[in-house]
Coordinates of C-alpha atoms and ligand atoms in Angstrom, one line a residue:
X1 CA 120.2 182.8 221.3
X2 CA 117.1 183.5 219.6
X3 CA 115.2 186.8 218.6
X4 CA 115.4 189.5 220.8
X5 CA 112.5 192.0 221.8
X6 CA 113.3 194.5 224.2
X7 CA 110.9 197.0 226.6
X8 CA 112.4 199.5 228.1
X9 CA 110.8 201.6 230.8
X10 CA 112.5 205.0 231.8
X11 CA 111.4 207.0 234.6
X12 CA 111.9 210.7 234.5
X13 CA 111.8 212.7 237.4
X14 CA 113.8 213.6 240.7
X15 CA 113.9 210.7 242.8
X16 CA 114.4 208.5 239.5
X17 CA 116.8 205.6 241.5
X18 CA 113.3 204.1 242.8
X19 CA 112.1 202.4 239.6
X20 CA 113.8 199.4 241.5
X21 CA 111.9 199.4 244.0
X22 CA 108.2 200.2 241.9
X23 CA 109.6 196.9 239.7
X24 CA 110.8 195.0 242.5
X25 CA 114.0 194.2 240.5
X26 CA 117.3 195.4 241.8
X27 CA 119.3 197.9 239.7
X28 CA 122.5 196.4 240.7
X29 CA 121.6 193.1 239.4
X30 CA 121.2 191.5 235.8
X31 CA 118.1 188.8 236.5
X32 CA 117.3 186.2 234.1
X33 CA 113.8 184.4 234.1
X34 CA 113.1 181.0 232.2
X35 CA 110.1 181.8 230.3
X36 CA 108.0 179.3 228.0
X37 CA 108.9 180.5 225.0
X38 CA 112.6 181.1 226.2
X39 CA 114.1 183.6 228.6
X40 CA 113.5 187.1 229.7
X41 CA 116.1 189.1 231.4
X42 CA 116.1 192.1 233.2
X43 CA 119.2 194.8 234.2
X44 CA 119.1 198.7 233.2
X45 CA 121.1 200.3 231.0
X46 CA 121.1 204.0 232.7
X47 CA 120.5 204.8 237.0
X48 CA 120.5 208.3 238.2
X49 CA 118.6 210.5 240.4
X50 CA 116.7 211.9 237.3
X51 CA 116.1 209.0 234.8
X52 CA 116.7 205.7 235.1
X53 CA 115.8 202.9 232.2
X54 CA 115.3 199.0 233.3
X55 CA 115.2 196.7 230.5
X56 CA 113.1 193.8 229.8
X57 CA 114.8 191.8 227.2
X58 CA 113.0 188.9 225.5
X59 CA 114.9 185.9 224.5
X60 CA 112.5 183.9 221.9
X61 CA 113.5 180.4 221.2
X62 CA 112.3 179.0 218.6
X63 CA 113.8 175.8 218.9
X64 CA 112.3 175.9 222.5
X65 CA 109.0 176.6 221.1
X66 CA 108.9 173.4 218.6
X67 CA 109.9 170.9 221.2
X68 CA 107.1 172.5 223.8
X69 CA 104.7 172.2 221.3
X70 CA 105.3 168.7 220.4
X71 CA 105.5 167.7 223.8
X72 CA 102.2 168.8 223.9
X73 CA 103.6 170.5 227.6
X74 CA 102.8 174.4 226.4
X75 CA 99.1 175.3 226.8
X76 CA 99.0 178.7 226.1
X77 CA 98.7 178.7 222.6
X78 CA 100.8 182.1 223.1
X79 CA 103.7 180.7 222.2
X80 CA 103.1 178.0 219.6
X81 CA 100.9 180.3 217.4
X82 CA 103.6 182.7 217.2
X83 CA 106.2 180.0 216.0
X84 CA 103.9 178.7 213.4
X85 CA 103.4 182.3 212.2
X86 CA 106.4 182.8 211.7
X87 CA 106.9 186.2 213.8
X88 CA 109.2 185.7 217.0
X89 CA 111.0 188.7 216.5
X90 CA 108.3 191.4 217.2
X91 CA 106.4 191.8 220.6
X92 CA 103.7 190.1 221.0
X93 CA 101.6 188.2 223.7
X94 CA 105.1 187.2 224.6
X95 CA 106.1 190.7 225.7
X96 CA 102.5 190.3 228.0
X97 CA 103.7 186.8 229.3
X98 CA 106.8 188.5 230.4
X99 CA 105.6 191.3 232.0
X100 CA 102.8 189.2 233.8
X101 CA 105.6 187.1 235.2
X102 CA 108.5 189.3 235.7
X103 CA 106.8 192.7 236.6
X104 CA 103.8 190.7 238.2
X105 CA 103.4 193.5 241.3
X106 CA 104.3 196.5 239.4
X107 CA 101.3 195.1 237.0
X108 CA 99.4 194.9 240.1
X109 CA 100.2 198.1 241.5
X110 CA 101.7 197.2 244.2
X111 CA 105.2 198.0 245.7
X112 CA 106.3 196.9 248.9
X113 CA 108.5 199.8 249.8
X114 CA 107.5 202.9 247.8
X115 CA 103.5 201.9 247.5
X116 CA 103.1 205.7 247.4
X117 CA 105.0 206.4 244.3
X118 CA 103.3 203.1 243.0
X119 CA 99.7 205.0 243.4
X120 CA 101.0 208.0 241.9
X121 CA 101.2 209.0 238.3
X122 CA 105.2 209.6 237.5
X123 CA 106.9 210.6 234.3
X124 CA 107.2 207.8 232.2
X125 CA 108.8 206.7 228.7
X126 CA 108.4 203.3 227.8
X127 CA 110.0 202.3 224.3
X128 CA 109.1 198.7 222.3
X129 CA 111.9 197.5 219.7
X130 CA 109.5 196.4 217.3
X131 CA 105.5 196.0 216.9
X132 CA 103.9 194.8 214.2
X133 CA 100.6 196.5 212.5
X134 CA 99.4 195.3 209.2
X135 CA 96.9 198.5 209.5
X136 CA 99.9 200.8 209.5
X137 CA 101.3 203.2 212.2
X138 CA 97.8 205.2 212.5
X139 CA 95.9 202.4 214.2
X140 CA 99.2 201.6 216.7
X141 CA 98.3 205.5 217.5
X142 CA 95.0 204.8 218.0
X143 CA 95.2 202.3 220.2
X144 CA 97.6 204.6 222.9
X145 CA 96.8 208.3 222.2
X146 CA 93.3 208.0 224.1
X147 CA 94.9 207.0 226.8
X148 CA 97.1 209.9 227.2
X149 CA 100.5 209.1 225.6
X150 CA 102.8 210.6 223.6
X151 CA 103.1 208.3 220.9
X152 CA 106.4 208.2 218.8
X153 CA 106.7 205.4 215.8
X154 CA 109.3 205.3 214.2
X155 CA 109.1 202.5 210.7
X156 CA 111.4 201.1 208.9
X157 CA 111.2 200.5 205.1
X158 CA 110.2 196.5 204.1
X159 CA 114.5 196.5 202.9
X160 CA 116.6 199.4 202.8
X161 CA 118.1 198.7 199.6
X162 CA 114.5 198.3 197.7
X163 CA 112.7 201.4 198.6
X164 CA 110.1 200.7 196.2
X165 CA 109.1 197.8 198.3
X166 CA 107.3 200.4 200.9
X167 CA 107.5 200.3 204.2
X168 CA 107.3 197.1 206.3
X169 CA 104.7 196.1 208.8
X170 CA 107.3 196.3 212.0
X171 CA 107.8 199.9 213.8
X172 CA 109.5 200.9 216.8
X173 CA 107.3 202.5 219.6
X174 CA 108.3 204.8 222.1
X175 CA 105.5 206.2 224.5
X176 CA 105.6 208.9 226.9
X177 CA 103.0 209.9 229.5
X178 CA 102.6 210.9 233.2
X179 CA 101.0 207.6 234.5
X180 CA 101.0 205.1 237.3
X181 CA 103.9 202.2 236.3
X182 CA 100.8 199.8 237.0
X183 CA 98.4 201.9 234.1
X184 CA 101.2 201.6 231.8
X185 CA 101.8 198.1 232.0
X186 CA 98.7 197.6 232.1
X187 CA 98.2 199.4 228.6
X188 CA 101.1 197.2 227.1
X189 CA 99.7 194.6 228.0
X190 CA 96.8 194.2 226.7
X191 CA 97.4 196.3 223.7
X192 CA 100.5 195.0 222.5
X193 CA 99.0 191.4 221.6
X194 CA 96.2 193.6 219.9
X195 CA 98.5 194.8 217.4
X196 CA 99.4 191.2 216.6
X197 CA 96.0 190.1 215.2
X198 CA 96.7 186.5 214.7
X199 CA 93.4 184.5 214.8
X200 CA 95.4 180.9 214.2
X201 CA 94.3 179.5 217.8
X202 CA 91.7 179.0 220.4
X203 CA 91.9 180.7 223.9
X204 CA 89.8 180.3 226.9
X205 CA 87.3 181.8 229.6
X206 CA 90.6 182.7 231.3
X207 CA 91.7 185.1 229.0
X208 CA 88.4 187.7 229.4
X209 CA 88.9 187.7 232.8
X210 CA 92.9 188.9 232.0
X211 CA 91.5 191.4 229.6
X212 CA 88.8 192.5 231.9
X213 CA 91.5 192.8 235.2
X214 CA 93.7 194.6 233.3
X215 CA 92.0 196.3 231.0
X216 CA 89.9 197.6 234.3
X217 CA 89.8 201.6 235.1
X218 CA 90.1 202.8 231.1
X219 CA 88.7 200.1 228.9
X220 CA 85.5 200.4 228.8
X221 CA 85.9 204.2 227.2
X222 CA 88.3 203.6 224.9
X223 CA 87.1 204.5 221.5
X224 CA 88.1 201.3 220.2
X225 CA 87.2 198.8 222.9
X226 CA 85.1 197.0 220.7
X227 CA 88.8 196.0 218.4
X228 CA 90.7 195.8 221.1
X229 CA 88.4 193.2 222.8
X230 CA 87.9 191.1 219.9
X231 CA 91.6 191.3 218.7
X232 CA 92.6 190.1 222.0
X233 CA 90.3 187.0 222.2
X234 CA 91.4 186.0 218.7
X235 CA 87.8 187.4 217.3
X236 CA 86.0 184.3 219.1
X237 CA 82.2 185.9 218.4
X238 CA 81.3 184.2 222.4
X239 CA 84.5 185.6 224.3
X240 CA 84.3 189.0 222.7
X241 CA 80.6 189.2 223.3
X242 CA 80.9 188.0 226.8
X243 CA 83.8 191.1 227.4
X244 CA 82.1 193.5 226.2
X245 CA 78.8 193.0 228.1
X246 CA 80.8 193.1 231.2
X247 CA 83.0 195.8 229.7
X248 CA 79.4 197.7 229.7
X249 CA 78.2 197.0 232.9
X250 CA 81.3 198.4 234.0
X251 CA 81.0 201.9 232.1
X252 CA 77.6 202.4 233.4
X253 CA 78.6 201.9 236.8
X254 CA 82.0 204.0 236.0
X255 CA 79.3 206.9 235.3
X256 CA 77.0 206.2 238.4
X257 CA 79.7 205.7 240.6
X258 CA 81.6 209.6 239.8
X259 CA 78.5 210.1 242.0
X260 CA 77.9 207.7 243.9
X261 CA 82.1 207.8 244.8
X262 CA 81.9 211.3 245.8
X263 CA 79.8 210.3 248.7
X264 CA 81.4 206.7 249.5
X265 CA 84.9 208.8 249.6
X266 CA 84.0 210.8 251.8
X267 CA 82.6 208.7 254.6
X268 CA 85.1 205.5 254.1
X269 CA 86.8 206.8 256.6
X270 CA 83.8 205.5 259.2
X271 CA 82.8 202.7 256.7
X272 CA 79.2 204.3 257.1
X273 CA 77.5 202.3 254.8
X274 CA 78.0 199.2 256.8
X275 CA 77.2 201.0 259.5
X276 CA 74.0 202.6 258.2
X277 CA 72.6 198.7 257.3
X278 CA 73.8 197.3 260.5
X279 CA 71.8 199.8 262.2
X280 CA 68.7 199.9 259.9
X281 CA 68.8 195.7 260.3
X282 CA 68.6 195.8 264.6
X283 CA 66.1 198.2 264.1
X284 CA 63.9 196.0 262.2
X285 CA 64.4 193.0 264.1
X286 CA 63.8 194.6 267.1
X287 CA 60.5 195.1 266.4
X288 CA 60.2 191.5 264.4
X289 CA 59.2 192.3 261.5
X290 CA 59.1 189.5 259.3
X291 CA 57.7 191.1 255.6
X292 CA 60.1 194.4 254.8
X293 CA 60.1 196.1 251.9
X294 CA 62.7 198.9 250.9
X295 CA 61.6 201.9 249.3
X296 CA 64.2 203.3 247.0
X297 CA 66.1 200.2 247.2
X298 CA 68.9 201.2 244.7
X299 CA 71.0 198.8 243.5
X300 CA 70.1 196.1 246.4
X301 CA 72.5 196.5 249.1
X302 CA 70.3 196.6 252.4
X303 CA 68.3 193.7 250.4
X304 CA 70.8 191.3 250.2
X305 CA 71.7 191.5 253.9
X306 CA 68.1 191.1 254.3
X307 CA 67.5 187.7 252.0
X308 CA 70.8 186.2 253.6
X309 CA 69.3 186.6 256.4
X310 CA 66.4 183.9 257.9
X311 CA 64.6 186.6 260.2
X312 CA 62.4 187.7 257.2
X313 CA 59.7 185.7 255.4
X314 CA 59.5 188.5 252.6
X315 CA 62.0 191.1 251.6
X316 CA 60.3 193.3 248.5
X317 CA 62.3 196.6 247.1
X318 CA 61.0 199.5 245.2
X319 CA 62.8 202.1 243.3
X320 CA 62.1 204.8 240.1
X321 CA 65.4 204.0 238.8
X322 CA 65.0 201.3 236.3
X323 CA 68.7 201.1 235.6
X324 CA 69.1 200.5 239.5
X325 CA 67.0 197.9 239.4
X326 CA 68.2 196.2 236.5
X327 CA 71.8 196.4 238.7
X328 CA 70.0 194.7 241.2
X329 CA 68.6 191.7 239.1
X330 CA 72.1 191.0 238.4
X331 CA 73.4 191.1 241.9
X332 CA 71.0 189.4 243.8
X333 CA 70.6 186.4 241.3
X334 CA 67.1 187.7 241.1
X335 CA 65.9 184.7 239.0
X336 CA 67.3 182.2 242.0
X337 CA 65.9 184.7 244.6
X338 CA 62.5 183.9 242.9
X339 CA 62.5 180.6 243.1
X340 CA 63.2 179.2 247.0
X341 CA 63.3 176.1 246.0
X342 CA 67.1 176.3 243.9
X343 CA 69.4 174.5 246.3
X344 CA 72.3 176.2 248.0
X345 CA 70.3 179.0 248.7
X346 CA 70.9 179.6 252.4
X347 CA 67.7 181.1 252.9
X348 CA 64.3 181.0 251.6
X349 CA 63.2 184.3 251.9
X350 CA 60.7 185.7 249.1
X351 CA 61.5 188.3 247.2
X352 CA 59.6 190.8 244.9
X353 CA 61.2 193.7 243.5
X354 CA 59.4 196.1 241.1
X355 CA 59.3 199.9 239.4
X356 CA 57.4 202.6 241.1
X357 CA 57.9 206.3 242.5
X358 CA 57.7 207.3 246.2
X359 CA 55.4 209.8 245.6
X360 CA 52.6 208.0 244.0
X361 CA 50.1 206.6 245.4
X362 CA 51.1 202.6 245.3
X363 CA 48.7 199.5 246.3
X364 CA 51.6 197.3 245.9
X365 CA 53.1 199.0 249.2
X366 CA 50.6 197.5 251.7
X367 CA 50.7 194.6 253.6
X368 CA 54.2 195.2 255.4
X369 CA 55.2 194.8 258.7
X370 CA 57.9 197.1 257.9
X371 CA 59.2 199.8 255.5
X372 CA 62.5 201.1 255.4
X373 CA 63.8 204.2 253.3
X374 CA 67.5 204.6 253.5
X375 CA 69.1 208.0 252.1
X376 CA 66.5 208.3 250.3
X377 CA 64.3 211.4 251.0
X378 CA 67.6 213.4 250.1
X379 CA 67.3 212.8 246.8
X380 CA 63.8 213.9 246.7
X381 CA 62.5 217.6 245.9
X382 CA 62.1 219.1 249.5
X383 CA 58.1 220.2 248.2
X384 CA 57.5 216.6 247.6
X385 CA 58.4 215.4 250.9
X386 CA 54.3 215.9 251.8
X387 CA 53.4 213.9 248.8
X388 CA 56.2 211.3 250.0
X389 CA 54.9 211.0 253.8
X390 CA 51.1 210.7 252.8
X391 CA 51.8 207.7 250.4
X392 CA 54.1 205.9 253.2
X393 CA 52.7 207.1 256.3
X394 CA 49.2 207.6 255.3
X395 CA 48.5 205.0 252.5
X396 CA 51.0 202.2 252.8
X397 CA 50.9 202.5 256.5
X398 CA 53.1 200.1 257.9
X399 CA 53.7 199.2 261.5
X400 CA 57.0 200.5 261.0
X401 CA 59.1 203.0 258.7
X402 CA 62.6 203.7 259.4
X403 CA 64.2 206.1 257.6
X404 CA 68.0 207.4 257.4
X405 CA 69.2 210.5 256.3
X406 CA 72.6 212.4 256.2
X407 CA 73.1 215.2 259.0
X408 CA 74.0 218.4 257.0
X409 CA 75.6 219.4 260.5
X410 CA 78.4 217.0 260.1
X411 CA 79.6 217.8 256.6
X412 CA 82.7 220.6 258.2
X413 CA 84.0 217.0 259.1
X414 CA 84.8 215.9 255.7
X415 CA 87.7 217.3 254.7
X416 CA 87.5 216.9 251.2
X417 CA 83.8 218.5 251.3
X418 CA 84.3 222.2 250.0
X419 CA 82.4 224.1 252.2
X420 CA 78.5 224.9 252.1
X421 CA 78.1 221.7 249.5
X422 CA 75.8 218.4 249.9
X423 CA 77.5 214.7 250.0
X424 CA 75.9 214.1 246.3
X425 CA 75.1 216.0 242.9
X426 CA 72.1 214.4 243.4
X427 CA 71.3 215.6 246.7
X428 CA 68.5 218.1 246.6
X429 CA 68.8 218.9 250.0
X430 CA 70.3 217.9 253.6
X431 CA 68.4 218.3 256.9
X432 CA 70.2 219.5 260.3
X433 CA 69.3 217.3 263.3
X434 CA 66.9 219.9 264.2
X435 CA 65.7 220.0 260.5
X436 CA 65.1 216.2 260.8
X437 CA 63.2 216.0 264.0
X438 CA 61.0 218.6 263.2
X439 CA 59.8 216.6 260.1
X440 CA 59.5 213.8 261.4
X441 CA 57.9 214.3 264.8
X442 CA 54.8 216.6 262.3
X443 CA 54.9 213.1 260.7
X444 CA 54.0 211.2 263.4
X445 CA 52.0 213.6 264.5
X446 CA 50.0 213.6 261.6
X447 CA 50.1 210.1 260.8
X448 CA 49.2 208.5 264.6
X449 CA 53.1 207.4 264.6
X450 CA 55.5 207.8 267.5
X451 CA 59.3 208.3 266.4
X452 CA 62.7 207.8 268.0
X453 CA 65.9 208.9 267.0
X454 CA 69.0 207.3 266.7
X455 CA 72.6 208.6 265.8
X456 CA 74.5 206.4 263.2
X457 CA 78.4 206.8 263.1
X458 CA 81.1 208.6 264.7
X459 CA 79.1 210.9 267.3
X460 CA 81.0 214.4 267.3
X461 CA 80.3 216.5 270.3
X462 CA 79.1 219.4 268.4
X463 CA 78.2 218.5 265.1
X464 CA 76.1 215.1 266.0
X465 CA 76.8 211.7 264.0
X466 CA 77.4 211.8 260.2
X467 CA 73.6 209.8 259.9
X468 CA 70.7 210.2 261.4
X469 CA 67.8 207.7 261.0
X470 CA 64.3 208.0 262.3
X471 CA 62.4 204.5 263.4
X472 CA 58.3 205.4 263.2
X473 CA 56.0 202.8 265.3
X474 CA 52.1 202.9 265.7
Ligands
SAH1 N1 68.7 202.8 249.5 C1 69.8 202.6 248.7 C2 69.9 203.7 247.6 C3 70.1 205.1 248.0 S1 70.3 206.2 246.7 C4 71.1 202.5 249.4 O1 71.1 202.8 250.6 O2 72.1 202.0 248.9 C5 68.7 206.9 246.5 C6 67.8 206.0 245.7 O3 66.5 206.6 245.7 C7 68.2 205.8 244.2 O4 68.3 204.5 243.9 C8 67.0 206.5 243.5 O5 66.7 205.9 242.2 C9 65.9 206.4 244.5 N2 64.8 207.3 244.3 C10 64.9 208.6 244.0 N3 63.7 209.2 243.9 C11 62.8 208.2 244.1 C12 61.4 208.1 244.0 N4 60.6 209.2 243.8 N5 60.8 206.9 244.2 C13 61.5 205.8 244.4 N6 62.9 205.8 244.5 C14 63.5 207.0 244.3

């Protein structure tokens, strides 16, 4: 047998028993797993209806580790770097291997017969027998208090008998939060090889897309992403830069999409957004229009479904949000888009997208067949609405404008809606059906337009559908 690392993982709270079924590993059982760098077994040492504690023991061979890495058979690099440093007995990216492979659907979230305790956050104590920080216990603390643990370390002098030696580098940790299983490994996992900041061998493209899975949901905010990112890829300057600028993208859109998730929440339920583009799409071919653009075209959405699509000879999108768009260059490819002639494309559609506000007069908005506005006017003050329907209706003047909105009539039908609220922050208002056909019929009238109306979603007998979208036509 070689050196032994231990996890433990102790849930606390009635109902207890079921940590077998969130690990997928059968309390009655001791289970042994052949690992690269030796064995990992599993059993627990306490079961009860209040706490129970499963085990992961680590079994590090280092005799197994010499002849896999003169076979040249282990890969990882893991393994062989933490023979030649001469530190198999504290956790490490072994503990992560382990957990990966042993707790793989726990990791994941996923449980096959209590999912609903998986998504929930339990009480939870999770102890490691020994970690390993050069920077001393505050930066192990650092690394877990921002993530809401109770963080307990407790050190152990470099050799009892020669206290003037100081304390050594190796600590116990014990952690204690009320967490998902699935957060919690996750946190081990990628923080525990942080602590070991060996730098002695190369990793791959493989391991940011580990960090960035697991790390997904919490890091991005934490205060010391930028260590933790470039600990973990062995401080390769390309790896860590490449994580981080994905780590980034993801804040921003963490921030946007507080919002932005209010409002998707609430209407999954009807999948309205897919809805809302099917519907804004057959209303646009039905009148064949082959040059589109979309006014306040956010982050791209309806666009993409238009460039996939071989209907349109020119797809264009407009919005005031420069941080949208620059969302959008990255998912529609934008540079490819550009150029019709990169092959694999499946459709050579044009494509111009560009900075301006709906309420401006804007040359670059003529010349389309059609223009389409999707929950847009919303989000714009109710008093500019005029200044809004001269520039579209008056100036750009397309054949066509279609234009959805949300029906404020149908909000009692969202549960999770407090009363008397709009679907977004950003919402500065939300017309009733009523509301909506009165605009836009004085449009029309105005404008020399005629206007039909069409329910999208799940029409309620009294409250109408959850959308509403106008189609104008000259
Ligand atoms: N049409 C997109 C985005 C809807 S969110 C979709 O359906 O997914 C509303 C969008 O309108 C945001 O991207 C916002 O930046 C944009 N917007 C708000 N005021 C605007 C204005 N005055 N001019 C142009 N775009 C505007």
């Amino acid at each position: 047998m070689g050196a032994i690392v231990n996890l433990t993982i102790t849930m606390k709270q009635p109902g207890a028993g079921d940590l077998g079924y969130l690990l997928h590993k059968n309390p009655a059982n001791l289970q042994t797993f052949p690992m690269s760098f030796g064995a990992a077994h599993v059993f627990y040492s306490e079961v009860g209806d209040a706490r129970t504690t499963a085990v992961l023991m680590l079994d590090v061979d280092p005799i197994a580790l010499i002849r896999k890495s003169k076979s040249g058979a282990e890969t990882s690099g893991f393994a062989l770097s933490q023979y030649v440093n001469d530190r198999p007995y504290c956790a490490s990216s072994f503990l992560s291997v382990a957990i990966a492979q042993v707790f793989g659907s726990a990791l994941a979230g996923r449980s096959r017969e209590r999912q609903e305790l998986a998504d929930q956050a339990i009480c939870l104590e999770a102890t490691v027998s020994v970690v390993w920080s050069h920077s001393g216990p505050a930066f192990i603390e650092s690394l877990f208090a921002p993530l809401g643990y109770d963080v307990e370390l407790s050190g152990a002098p470099l050799d009892a008998k020669f206290p003037e030696w100081g304390e050594s580098p190796y600590y116990k940790l014990k952690l204690r939060a009320t967490t998902r299983l699935s957060d919690l490994l996750s946190h081990l996992y990628v923080l525990i090889p942080v602590l070991d900041n060996d730098k002695h061998y190369s990793i791959d493209k493989a391991e940011v897309e580990k960090l960035l899975r697991h790390g997904e949901g919490w890091l991005a905010a934490h205060p010391l992403k930028e260590v933790i990112v470039s600990r973990y890829l062995r401080h390769s300057r390309r790896l860590t830069r490449s994580a981080l600028e994905q780590l980034a993208e993801e804040a921003v859109e963490g921030e946007e999409e507080v919002a932005a998730g209010e409002e998707e929440k609430l209407e999954e339920r009807i999948s309205l957004n897919t809805l809302r583009q099917q519907a804004v799409l057959d209303a646009l071919k039905k009148c064949g229009a082959r040059k589109v653009i979309d006014l306040g075209c956010g982050e791209g959405k309806l666009l993409k479904i238009l460039l996939e699509d071989k209907g349109f000879e020119h797809v264009s999108g407009m919005d005031v949000s420069s941080r949208a768009l620059s969302r959008l260059a990255k998912r529609l490819r934008l540079d490819e888009t550009l150029q019709p002639s990169v092959p694999g494309r499946t459709s050579r559609t044009g494509c111009t997208v560009f900075q301006g506000s709906l309420t401006y007069r804007d040359d670059r908005l003529q010349g389309y067949d059609a223009a389409t506005c999707v929950e847009v006017i919303e989000h714009l003050d109710k008093d500019r609405l005029e200044a809004f329907a001269r520039v579209v209706f008056a100036e750009a003047k397309p054949g066509v404008v279609v234009v959805t909105t949300p029906n404020i009539e149908y909000n009692v039908r969202f549960e999770k809606l407090p009363a008397g609220k709009l679907r977004h922050s950003d919402h500065r208002f939300e017309f009733t059906r009523q509301e909506f056909k009165d605009w836009c019929e004085s449009i029309a009238l105005q404008h020399g337009y005629q206007v039909g109306f069409h329910p999208i979603g799940e029409l309620d007998n009294e409250v109408g559908a959850p959308t509403q979208m106008g189609v104008f036509t000259r």
